[in-house]
């Protein structure tokens, strides 16, 4: 293992940066026919599309009496009408109509959040709008590349979002939590490396000349129907601050050059994960499994989605139990093993983002 765990990165629960892009929804969830309510990084949002198809994110509280705009209806080309007293707001959040009066109070505005559509998700920036650079949207290009196929789901989790990130940064838990599908002894026995910069952390693990677990044996036979024998297996976990993780996973016939870059004798997938904090102890977990083989097969897409959904269901049960343990022992400090190195760097990068925002907030007071 390289780059050992940094000291001071052991906090068991973190807040969330606001100067960041978070996936608010799958692109198909937001329509021009209804308003979607969703909480992102502590902000209650009303999400919809204009008649032209452009996504909009408004604060989900009317200026007048704080009634949820998400309970209202869409009016005209881009407006939402409050369900309580009928005030209307355009996509910029400015009130355009007040009942029983012609003069509109100039202060009648609800916050409109920067919003972008990319990689099959709609992303919202919940912090300083002047810092909302679309170049900072996490790279998940496999989600809409013609060279990859796949699908995913959303899991509502009743835990702090960092517990989900911890789970994804250390995959040795597969040996114990997912023993019937993707787990095997070699996960704990193999060495790994951790590298990082100011926005990413990468954990790399190779397991050479091993028996494939059931999940990967099935995938190899989808591409190579007569496959038998050992494989070289890889897991390359890339964290992008503050809450997106791509996991490059796969197996290839042992000794055919996969560690050197030739994966042609194997199957390659990307487990795409972006975890959007809702509150301090709840989150929206968006995930997908993308593959670069048998792209034409909807059957394989469905099989993989359902298989991964089953695996993640086991994770969900474990994370809920872990959160209950944290709630029962609120003063307990987490301890760390060597396998936690990637997760500790992940937490440090998130904390740096939070600290930088607090420093700016303090300076402007």
mmCIF file of C-alpha atoms in Angstrom:
data_model
loop_
_atom_site.group_PDB
_atom_site.id
_atom_site.type_symbol
_atom_site.label_atom_id
_atom_site.label_comp_id
_atom_site.label_asym_id
_atom_site.label_seq_id
_atom_site.Cartn_x
_atom_site.Cartn_y
_atom_site.Cartn_z
ATOM 1 C CA UNK A 1 0.000 0.000 0.000
ATOM 2 C CA UNK A 2 1.273 3.509 -0.802
ATOM 3 C CA UNK A 3 0.293 6.881 0.655
ATOM 4 C CA UNK A 4 -0.691 5.770 4.173
ATOM 5 C CA UNK A 5 -3.762 7.127 5.910
ATOM 6 C CA UNK A 6 -3.532 10.798 6.874
ATOM 7 C CA UNK A 7 -3.919 11.724 10.517
ATOM 8 C CA UNK A 8 -6.893 13.855 11.457
ATOM 9 C CA UNK A 9 -9.319 12.391 8.892
ATOM 10 C CA UNK A 10 -11.287 10.187 11.254
ATOM 11 C CA UNK A 11 -14.491 12.167 11.797
ATOM 12 C CA UNK A 12 -17.382 9.722 11.714
ATOM 13 C CA UNK A 13 -19.924 12.222 10.389
ATOM 14 C CA UNK A 14 -19.404 15.236 8.167
ATOM 15 C CA UNK A 15 -21.610 18.054 7.012
ATOM 16 C CA UNK A 16 -21.809 18.735 3.294
ATOM 17 C CA UNK A 17 -20.248 21.420 1.116
ATOM 18 C CA UNK A 18 -22.742 23.668 -0.619
ATOM 19 C CA UNK A 19 -20.418 24.951 -3.333
ATOM 20 C CA UNK A 20 -20.752 21.740 -5.299
ATOM 21 C CA UNK A 21 -22.856 20.096 -7.982
ATOM 22 C CA UNK A 22 -25.189 17.403 -6.687
ATOM 23 C CA UNK A 23 -27.372 15.091 -8.739
ATOM 24 C CA UNK A 24 -30.926 16.148 -7.904
ATOM 25 C CA UNK A 25 -32.674 13.603 -10.128
ATOM 26 C CA UNK A 26 -32.431 11.378 -13.167
ATOM 27 C CA UNK A 27 -33.186 13.437 -16.265
ATOM 28 C CA UNK A 28 -36.418 11.508 -16.920
ATOM 29 C CA UNK A 29 -37.763 12.306 -13.436
ATOM 30 C CA UNK A 30 -38.124 16.007 -14.215
ATOM 31 C CA UNK A 31 -40.886 16.849 -16.677
ATOM 32 C CA UNK A 32 -42.953 19.745 -17.982
ATOM 33 C CA UNK A 33 -46.121 18.115 -16.625
ATOM 34 C CA UNK A 34 -45.511 18.087 -12.875
ATOM 35 C CA UNK A 35 -43.266 19.463 -10.138
ATOM 36 C CA UNK A 36 -40.817 17.209 -8.308
ATOM 37 C CA UNK A 37 -40.011 17.925 -4.647
ATOM 38 C CA UNK A 38 -36.520 16.935 -3.560
ATOM 39 C CA UNK A 39 -34.193 17.933 -0.732
ATOM 40 C CA UNK A 40 -30.572 18.464 -1.779
ATOM 41 C CA UNK A 41 -27.847 19.391 0.716
ATOM 42 C CA UNK A 42 -30.446 20.687 3.162
ATOM 43 C CA UNK A 43 -32.257 22.770 0.522
ATOM 44 C CA UNK A 44 -35.887 21.965 -0.313
ATOM 45 C CA UNK A 45 -36.285 22.264 -4.079
ATOM 46 C CA UNK A 46 -39.148 22.360 -6.565
ATOM 47 C CA UNK A 47 -37.915 20.867 -9.849
ATOM 48 C CA UNK A 48 -39.652 21.085 -13.218
ATOM 49 C CA UNK A 49 -39.088 21.764 -16.902
ATOM 50 C CA UNK A 50 -40.208 24.709 -18.978
ATOM 51 C CA UNK A 51 -42.208 24.139 -22.155
ATOM 52 C CA UNK A 52 -38.935 24.281 -24.086
ATOM 53 C CA UNK A 53 -37.549 21.433 -21.943
ATOM 54 C CA UNK A 54 -35.113 23.419 -19.822
ATOM 55 C CA UNK A 55 -34.839 22.166 -16.209
ATOM 56 C CA UNK A 56 -35.546 24.592 -13.356
ATOM 57 C CA UNK A 57 -34.791 24.416 -9.636
ATOM 58 C CA UNK A 58 -36.635 26.837 -7.336
ATOM 59 C CA UNK A 59 -36.728 27.010 -3.561
ATOM 60 C CA UNK A 60 -39.746 24.963 -2.538
ATOM 61 C CA UNK A 61 -41.393 27.699 -0.449
ATOM 62 C CA UNK A 62 -43.615 30.531 -1.615
ATOM 63 C CA UNK A 63 -42.458 34.049 -0.699
ATOM 64 C CA UNK A 64 -45.900 34.829 0.753
ATOM 65 C CA UNK A 65 -46.569 32.111 3.375
ATOM 66 C CA UNK A 66 -43.914 29.470 2.603
ATOM 67 C CA UNK A 67 -46.363 27.005 1.069
ATOM 68 C CA UNK A 68 -44.503 24.320 -0.933
ATOM 69 C CA UNK A 69 -44.421 25.270 -4.594
ATOM 70 C CA UNK A 70 -44.036 21.573 -5.412
ATOM 71 C CA UNK A 71 -47.690 21.170 -4.402
ATOM 72 C CA UNK A 72 -48.704 23.745 -6.993
ATOM 73 C CA UNK A 73 -49.028 23.484 -10.767
ATOM 74 C CA UNK A 74 -47.203 24.560 -13.901
ATOM 75 C CA UNK A 75 -48.648 27.509 -15.784
ATOM 76 C CA UNK A 76 -47.723 28.925 -19.192
ATOM 77 C CA UNK A 77 -44.281 28.513 -20.708
ATOM 78 C CA UNK A 78 -42.142 28.464 -17.577
ATOM 79 C CA UNK A 79 -44.134 29.422 -14.474
ATOM 80 C CA UNK A 80 -45.190 27.639 -11.311
ATOM 81 C CA UNK A 81 -48.282 28.625 -9.347
ATOM 82 C CA UNK A 82 -48.389 28.458 -5.563
ATOM 83 C CA UNK A 83 -51.060 26.001 -4.362
ATOM 84 C CA UNK A 84 -52.148 28.230 -1.460
ATOM 85 C CA UNK A 85 -52.900 31.727 -2.778
ATOM 86 C CA UNK A 86 -52.043 31.472 -6.471
ATOM 87 C CA UNK A 87 -48.868 33.559 -6.676
ATOM 88 C CA UNK A 88 -46.905 32.724 -9.811
ATOM 89 C CA UNK A 89 -43.143 32.595 -10.279
ATOM 90 C CA UNK A 90 -41.102 32.354 -13.456
ATOM 91 C CA UNK A 91 -38.049 30.167 -13.913
ATOM 92 C CA UNK A 92 -35.811 32.912 -12.514
ATOM 93 C CA UNK A 93 -37.839 32.837 -9.286
ATOM 94 C CA UNK A 94 -39.470 36.247 -9.719
ATOM 95 C CA UNK A 95 -43.150 36.647 -8.928
ATOM 96 C CA UNK A 96 -45.192 37.513 -12.028
ATOM 97 C CA UNK A 97 -48.698 37.496 -10.579
ATOM 98 C CA UNK A 98 -50.381 38.240 -7.249
ATOM 99 C CA UNK A 99 -54.093 37.650 -6.687
ATOM 100 C CA UNK A 100 -56.460 40.608 -6.296
ATOM 101 C CA UNK A 101 -53.821 43.269 -7.036
ATOM 102 C CA UNK A 102 -52.025 44.725 -10.030
ATOM 103 C CA UNK A 103 -48.894 45.898 -8.242
ATOM 104 C CA UNK A 104 -46.375 43.129 -7.583
ATOM 105 C CA UNK A 105 -44.179 43.564 -4.536
ATOM 106 C CA UNK A 106 -40.600 43.830 -5.931
ATOM 107 C CA UNK A 107 -39.278 41.691 -3.077
ATOM 108 C CA UNK A 108 -41.485 38.764 -4.123
ATOM 109 C CA UNK A 109 -38.745 36.395 -5.225
ATOM 110 C CA UNK A 110 -37.869 32.795 -4.473
ATOM 111 C CA UNK A 111 -34.363 31.507 -4.967
ATOM 112 C CA UNK A 112 -33.543 29.972 -8.338
ATOM 113 C CA UNK A 113 -30.608 27.544 -8.241
ATOM 114 C CA UNK A 114 -28.021 26.951 -10.985
ATOM 115 C CA UNK A 115 -28.932 23.743 -12.770
ATOM 116 C CA UNK A 116 -27.298 21.652 -15.490
ATOM 117 C CA UNK A 117 -28.183 18.475 -17.335
ATOM 118 C CA UNK A 118 -25.367 16.004 -17.940
ATOM 119 C CA UNK A 119 -24.663 12.242 -17.876
ATOM 120 C CA UNK A 120 -28.398 11.371 -17.602
ATOM 121 C CA UNK A 121 -28.688 13.373 -14.377
ATOM 122 C CA UNK A 122 -29.891 16.868 -13.516
ATOM 123 C CA UNK A 123 -27.319 18.607 -11.312
ATOM 124 C CA UNK A 124 -28.024 21.460 -8.897
ATOM 125 C CA UNK A 125 -25.563 23.879 -7.277
ATOM 126 C CA UNK A 126 -26.742 24.750 -3.769
ATOM 127 C CA UNK A 127 -24.054 27.294 -2.831
ATOM 128 C CA UNK A 128 -22.798 30.648 -4.137
ATOM 129 C CA UNK A 129 -24.221 30.906 -7.677
ATOM 130 C CA UNK A 130 -21.205 32.924 -8.805
ATOM 131 C CA UNK A 131 -19.043 29.848 -8.245
ATOM 132 C CA UNK A 132 -21.284 27.463 -10.195
ATOM 133 C CA UNK A 133 -18.808 26.369 -12.873
ATOM 134 C CA UNK A 134 -20.263 23.546 -15.037
ATOM 135 C CA UNK A 135 -16.693 22.270 -15.533
ATOM 136 C CA UNK A 136 -16.865 21.074 -11.914
ATOM 137 C CA UNK A 137 -19.691 18.615 -12.620
ATOM 138 C CA UNK A 138 -18.291 15.134 -11.866
ATOM 139 C CA UNK A 139 -17.050 13.179 -14.851
ATOM 140 C CA UNK A 140 -19.424 10.259 -15.464
ATOM 141 C CA UNK A 141 -19.074 10.118 -19.242
ATOM 142 C CA UNK A 142 -19.786 6.380 -19.412
ATOM 143 C CA UNK A 143 -23.411 7.149 -18.532
ATOM 144 C CA UNK A 144 -24.171 8.587 -21.988
ATOM 145 C CA UNK A 145 -21.326 7.323 -24.152
ATOM 146 C CA UNK A 146 -22.334 5.167 -27.158
ATOM 147 C CA UNK A 147 -19.450 2.846 -26.231
ATOM 148 C CA UNK A 148 -21.121 1.888 -22.941
ATOM 149 C CA UNK A 149 -24.538 0.451 -22.075
ATOM 150 C CA UNK A 150 -26.334 0.073 -18.779
ATOM 151 C CA UNK A 151 -28.938 1.292 -16.359
ATOM 152 C CA UNK A 152 -29.403 2.028 -12.671
ATOM 153 C CA UNK A 153 -31.703 3.103 -9.902
ATOM 154 C CA UNK A 154 -32.032 5.410 -6.911
ATOM 155 C CA UNK A 155 -31.784 4.190 -3.331
ATOM 156 C CA UNK A 156 -33.146 6.433 -0.552
ATOM 157 C CA UNK A 157 -30.819 5.891 2.411
ATOM 158 C CA UNK A 158 -31.464 6.870 6.015
ATOM 159 C CA UNK A 159 -27.811 7.461 6.869
ATOM 160 C CA UNK A 160 -25.261 10.213 6.616
ATOM 161 C CA UNK A 161 -24.030 10.256 3.021
ATOM 162 C CA UNK A 162 -20.403 9.725 4.082
ATOM 163 C CA UNK A 163 -21.258 6.222 5.316
ATOM 164 C CA UNK A 164 -22.233 5.311 1.752
ATOM 165 C CA UNK A 165 -18.981 6.817 0.485
ATOM 166 C CA UNK A 166 -17.015 4.824 3.091
ATOM 167 C CA UNK A 167 -18.736 1.662 1.893
ATOM 168 C CA UNK A 168 -17.712 2.303 -1.712
ATOM 169 C CA UNK A 169 -14.135 3.370 -0.968
ATOM 170 C CA UNK A 170 -13.281 0.053 0.716
ATOM 171 C CA UNK A 171 -14.536 -2.970 -1.199
ATOM 172 C CA UNK A 172 -13.010 -5.593 1.081
ATOM 173 C CA UNK A 173 -16.429 -5.703 2.742
ATOM 174 C CA UNK A 174 -17.599 -7.642 -0.336
ATOM 175 C CA UNK A 175 -15.899 -10.726 1.121
ATOM 176 C CA UNK A 176 -18.251 -10.637 4.102
ATOM 177 C CA UNK A 177 -21.406 -8.779 3.009
ATOM 178 C CA UNK A 178 -21.637 -10.134 -0.565
ATOM 179 C CA UNK A 179 -20.098 -13.594 -0.237
ATOM 180 C CA UNK A 180 -22.644 -15.229 -2.563
ATOM 181 C CA UNK A 181 -22.151 -12.889 -5.526
ATOM 182 C CA UNK A 182 -18.995 -10.759 -5.801
ATOM 183 C CA UNK A 183 -17.095 -11.495 -2.596
ATOM 184 C CA UNK A 184 -14.015 -13.713 -2.279
ATOM 185 C CA UNK A 185 -11.080 -14.222 0.106
ATOM 186 C CA UNK A 186 -8.602 -12.565 -2.267
ATOM 187 C CA UNK A 187 -10.174 -9.160 -1.613
ATOM 188 C CA UNK A 188 -8.655 -8.978 1.864
ATOM 189 C CA UNK A 189 -5.488 -10.794 0.897
ATOM 190 C CA UNK A 190 -4.527 -8.569 -2.045
ATOM 191 C CA UNK A 191 -2.472 -5.391 -1.801
ATOM 192 C CA UNK A 192 -3.751 -2.012 -2.946
ATOM 193 C CA UNK A 193 -2.487 1.496 -3.645
ATOM 194 C CA UNK A 194 -4.015 4.877 -2.770
ATOM 195 C CA UNK A 195 -3.268 8.082 -4.658
ATOM 196 C CA UNK A 196 -4.901 11.501 -4.427
ATOM 197 C CA UNK A 197 -4.864 15.114 -5.502
ATOM 198 C CA UNK A 198 -6.896 18.103 -4.317
ATOM 199 C CA UNK A 199 -10.216 16.796 -5.720
ATOM 200 C CA UNK A 200 -9.869 13.033 -6.241
ATOM 201 C CA UNK A 201 -8.806 9.865 -4.443
ATOM 202 C CA UNK A 202 -8.039 6.628 -6.299
ATOM 203 C CA UNK A 203 -7.799 3.162 -4.730
ATOM 204 C CA UNK A 204 -6.399 0.458 -7.025
ATOM 205 C CA UNK A 205 -6.498 -3.283 -6.350
ATOM 206 C CA UNK A 206 -5.549 -6.229 -8.603
ATOM 207 C CA UNK A 207 -6.198 -9.902 -7.852
ATOM 208 C CA UNK A 208 -4.289 -12.155 -10.244
ATOM 209 C CA UNK A 209 -4.897 -15.746 -11.327
ATOM 210 C CA UNK A 210 -7.946 -16.363 -9.146
ATOM 211 C CA UNK A 211 -11.273 -18.158 -9.424
ATOM 212 C CA UNK A 212 -13.955 -15.678 -10.524
ATOM 213 C CA UNK A 213 -16.872 -15.199 -8.103
ATOM 214 C CA UNK A 214 -20.361 -16.079 -9.437
ATOM 215 C CA UNK A 215 -21.220 -12.566 -10.657
ATOM 216 C CA UNK A 216 -18.088 -12.298 -12.788
ATOM 217 C CA UNK A 217 -18.194 -15.875 -14.045
ATOM 218 C CA UNK A 218 -21.680 -15.172 -15.405
ATOM 219 C CA UNK A 219 -20.487 -11.959 -17.092
ATOM 220 C CA UNK A 220 -17.490 -13.697 -18.680
ATOM 221 C CA UNK A 221 -19.795 -16.339 -20.133
ATOM 222 C CA UNK A 222 -22.049 -13.629 -21.580
ATOM 223 C CA UNK A 223 -19.085 -12.618 -23.746
ATOM 224 C CA UNK A 224 -17.185 -15.925 -23.899
ATOM 225 C CA UNK A 225 -19.839 -18.691 -23.672
ATOM 226 C CA UNK A 226 -17.278 -21.490 -23.208
ATOM 227 C CA UNK A 227 -15.230 -19.687 -20.555
ATOM 228 C CA UNK A 228 -13.575 -21.809 -17.864
ATOM 229 C CA UNK A 229 -10.582 -21.174 -15.655
ATOM 230 C CA UNK A 230 -8.914 -18.404 -13.705
ATOM 231 C CA UNK A 231 -9.101 -14.651 -14.152
ATOM 232 C CA UNK A 232 -7.225 -11.491 -13.336
ATOM 233 C CA UNK A 233 -9.631 -9.192 -11.483
ATOM 234 C CA UNK A 234 -9.402 -5.433 -10.929
ATOM 235 C CA UNK A 235 -11.123 -2.760 -8.848
ATOM 236 C CA UNK A 236 -10.108 0.853 -9.449
ATOM 237 C CA UNK A 237 -12.132 3.217 -7.259
ATOM 238 C CA UNK A 238 -12.114 6.917 -8.145
ATOM 239 C CA UNK A 239 -13.671 9.411 -5.727
ATOM 240 C CA UNK A 240 -14.521 12.874 -7.086
ATOM 241 C CA UNK A 241 -15.231 15.393 -4.343
ATOM 242 C CA UNK A 242 -17.613 15.781 -2.740
ATOM 243 C CA UNK A 243 -19.763 12.697 -3.390
ATOM 244 C CA UNK A 244 -19.241 10.876 -6.685
ATOM 245 C CA UNK A 245 -17.441 7.537 -7.068
ATOM 246 C CA UNK A 246 -16.737 5.656 -10.292
ATOM 247 C CA UNK A 247 -15.508 2.091 -9.854
ATOM 248 C CA UNK A 248 -13.706 0.537 -12.796
ATOM 249 C CA UNK A 249 -14.289 -3.203 -12.331
ATOM 250 C CA UNK A 250 -13.823 -6.344 -14.339
ATOM 251 C CA UNK A 251 -12.094 -9.630 -14.972
ATOM 252 C CA UNK A 252 -10.056 -11.027 -17.854
ATOM 253 C CA UNK A 253 -8.677 -14.455 -18.659
ATOM 254 C CA UNK A 254 -5.652 -14.885 -16.420
ATOM 255 C CA UNK A 255 -2.336 -13.963 -17.975
ATOM 256 C CA UNK A 256 -3.735 -12.226 -21.071
ATOM 257 C CA UNK A 257 -2.357 -8.770 -20.284
ATOM 258 C CA UNK A 258 -5.111 -6.990 -18.372
ATOM 259 C CA UNK A 259 -2.735 -5.481 -15.742
ATOM 260 C CA UNK A 260 -0.672 -4.069 -18.615
ATOM 261 C CA UNK A 261 -3.734 -2.524 -20.269
ATOM 262 C CA UNK A 262 -5.052 -5.232 -22.652
ATOM 263 C CA UNK A 263 -8.575 -6.056 -21.455
ATOM 264 C CA UNK A 264 -9.746 -7.588 -24.720
ATOM 265 C CA UNK A 265 -9.957 -11.057 -23.179
ATOM 266 C CA UNK A 266 -12.237 -9.898 -20.397
ATOM 267 C CA UNK A 267 -15.344 -7.967 -19.442
ATOM 268 C CA UNK A 268 -15.227 -4.411 -18.139
ATOM 269 C CA UNK A 269 -17.838 -2.512 -16.162
ATOM 270 C CA UNK A 270 -18.112 0.796 -14.365
ATOM 271 C CA UNK A 271 -20.153 1.051 -11.187
ATOM 272 C CA UNK A 272 -21.315 4.668 -11.269
ATOM 273 C CA UNK A 273 -22.300 6.200 -7.939
ATOM 274 C CA UNK A 274 -23.230 9.730 -6.961
ATOM 275 C CA UNK A 275 -24.596 10.219 -3.466
ATOM 276 C CA UNK A 276 -26.552 13.395 -2.821
ATOM 277 C CA UNK A 277 -26.936 14.387 0.820
ATOM 278 C CA UNK A 278 -30.488 15.378 1.696
ATOM 279 C CA UNK A 279 -30.129 16.009 5.433
ATOM 280 C CA UNK A 280 -27.450 15.173 7.989
ATOM 281 C CA UNK A 281 -28.740 11.593 8.116
ATOM 282 C CA UNK A 282 -30.419 10.918 4.793
ATOM 283 C CA UNK A 283 -29.315 10.850 1.181
ATOM 284 C CA UNK A 284 -30.292 10.020 -2.388
ATOM 285 C CA UNK A 285 -28.036 7.308 -3.763
ATOM 286 C CA UNK A 286 -27.999 7.338 -7.578
ATOM 287 C CA UNK A 287 -26.190 4.393 -9.165
ATOM 288 C CA UNK A 288 -25.806 2.587 -12.458
ATOM 289 C CA UNK A 289 -23.790 -0.305 -13.859
ATOM 290 C CA UNK A 290 -22.322 0.390 -17.294
ATOM 291 C CA UNK A 291 -20.542 -2.178 -19.485
ATOM 292 C CA UNK A 292 -18.535 -2.114 -22.719
ATOM 293 C CA UNK A 293 -19.536 -5.534 -24.116
ATOM 294 C CA UNK A 294 -22.725 -6.961 -25.679
ATOM 295 C CA UNK A 295 -24.089 -3.438 -25.949
ATOM 296 C CA UNK A 296 -27.083 -4.589 -27.986
ATOM 297 C CA UNK A 297 -28.519 -6.837 -25.269
ATOM 298 C CA UNK A 298 -31.305 -5.293 -23.200
ATOM 299 C CA UNK A 299 -31.558 -8.628 -21.393
ATOM 300 C CA UNK A 300 -27.997 -8.291 -20.079
ATOM 301 C CA UNK A 301 -28.678 -4.665 -19.094
ATOM 302 C CA UNK A 302 -31.716 -5.747 -17.081
ATOM 303 C CA UNK A 303 -29.949 -8.744 -15.540
ATOM 304 C CA UNK A 304 -26.995 -6.616 -14.441
ATOM 305 C CA UNK A 305 -29.230 -3.886 -13.036
ATOM 306 C CA UNK A 306 -31.207 -6.374 -10.980
ATOM 307 C CA UNK A 307 -28.100 -8.263 -9.819
ATOM 308 C CA UNK A 308 -26.382 -5.067 -8.680
ATOM 309 C CA UNK A 309 -29.617 -3.895 -7.066
ATOM 310 C CA UNK A 310 -29.615 -7.072 -4.999
ATOM 311 C CA UNK A 311 -25.998 -6.515 -3.954
ATOM 312 C CA UNK A 312 -26.718 -2.917 -2.976
ATOM 313 C CA UNK A 313 -29.736 -4.071 -0.973
ATOM 314 C CA UNK A 314 -27.291 -5.965 1.256
ATOM 315 C CA UNK A 315 -25.234 -2.788 1.625
ATOM 316 C CA UNK A 316 -28.350 -0.789 2.483
ATOM 317 C CA UNK A 317 -29.233 -3.150 5.319
ATOM 318 C CA UNK A 318 -25.697 -2.969 6.709
ATOM 319 C CA UNK A 319 -25.541 0.838 6.497
ATOM 320 C CA UNK A 320 -28.884 1.184 8.287
ATOM 321 C CA UNK A 321 -27.584 -1.069 11.068
ATOM 322 C CA UNK A 322 -24.384 0.958 11.224
ATOM 323 C CA UNK A 323 -26.356 4.214 11.535
ATOM 324 C CA UNK A 324 -28.327 2.715 14.417
ATOM 325 C CA UNK A 325 -25.028 1.874 16.110
ATOM 326 C CA UNK A 326 -23.815 5.446 15.650
ATOM 327 C CA UNK A 327 -27.065 6.819 17.048
ATOM 328 C CA UNK A 328 -26.739 4.531 20.081
ATOM 329 C CA UNK A 329 -23.107 5.581 20.688
ATOM 330 C CA UNK A 330 -22.968 9.252 19.625
ATOM 331 C CA UNK A 331 -19.642 9.940 21.377
ATOM 332 C CA UNK A 332 -17.788 6.961 19.929
ATOM 333 C CA UNK A 333 -14.826 7.867 17.734
ATOM 334 C CA UNK A 334 -14.220 5.744 14.662
ATOM 335 C CA UNK A 335 -11.069 3.632 14.564
ATOM 336 C CA UNK A 336 -9.251 2.976 11.298
ATOM 337 C CA UNK A 337 -7.567 0.035 9.601
ATOM 338 C CA UNK A 338 -5.186 0.050 6.663
ATOM 339 C CA UNK A 339 -8.158 -0.661 4.382
ATOM 340 C CA UNK A 340 -9.660 2.704 5.400
ATOM 341 C CA UNK A 341 -6.903 4.769 3.757
ATOM 342 C CA UNK A 342 -8.977 5.746 0.726
ATOM 343 C CA UNK A 343 -12.005 6.638 2.846
ATOM 344 C CA UNK A 344 -9.902 8.757 5.171
ATOM 345 C CA UNK A 345 -8.545 10.784 2.260
ATOM 346 C CA UNK A 346 -12.093 11.100 0.939
ATOM 347 C CA UNK A 347 -13.230 12.565 4.261
ATOM 348 C CA UNK A 348 -10.269 14.919 4.358
ATOM 349 C CA UNK A 349 -11.092 16.374 0.925
ATOM 350 C CA UNK A 350 -14.731 16.904 1.920
ATOM 351 C CA UNK A 351 -13.672 18.575 5.154
ATOM 352 C CA UNK A 352 -11.350 20.899 3.233
ATOM 353 C CA UNK A 353 -14.281 22.017 1.060
ATOM 354 C CA UNK A 354 -16.430 22.638 4.128
ATOM 355 C CA UNK A 355 -13.628 24.524 5.904
ATOM 356 C CA UNK A 356 -13.028 26.738 2.859
ATOM 357 C CA UNK A 357 -16.694 27.701 2.733
ATOM 358 C CA UNK A 358 -16.772 28.473 6.445
ATOM 359 C CA UNK A 359 -13.662 30.617 6.088
ATOM 360 C CA UNK A 360 -15.314 32.679 3.365
ATOM 361 C CA UNK A 361 -18.534 32.962 5.406
ATOM 362 C CA UNK A 362 -16.579 34.195 8.413
ATOM 363 C CA UNK A 363 -14.669 36.740 6.336
ATOM 364 C CA UNK A 364 -17.823 38.395 4.951
ATOM 365 C CA UNK A 365 -19.535 38.774 8.326
#
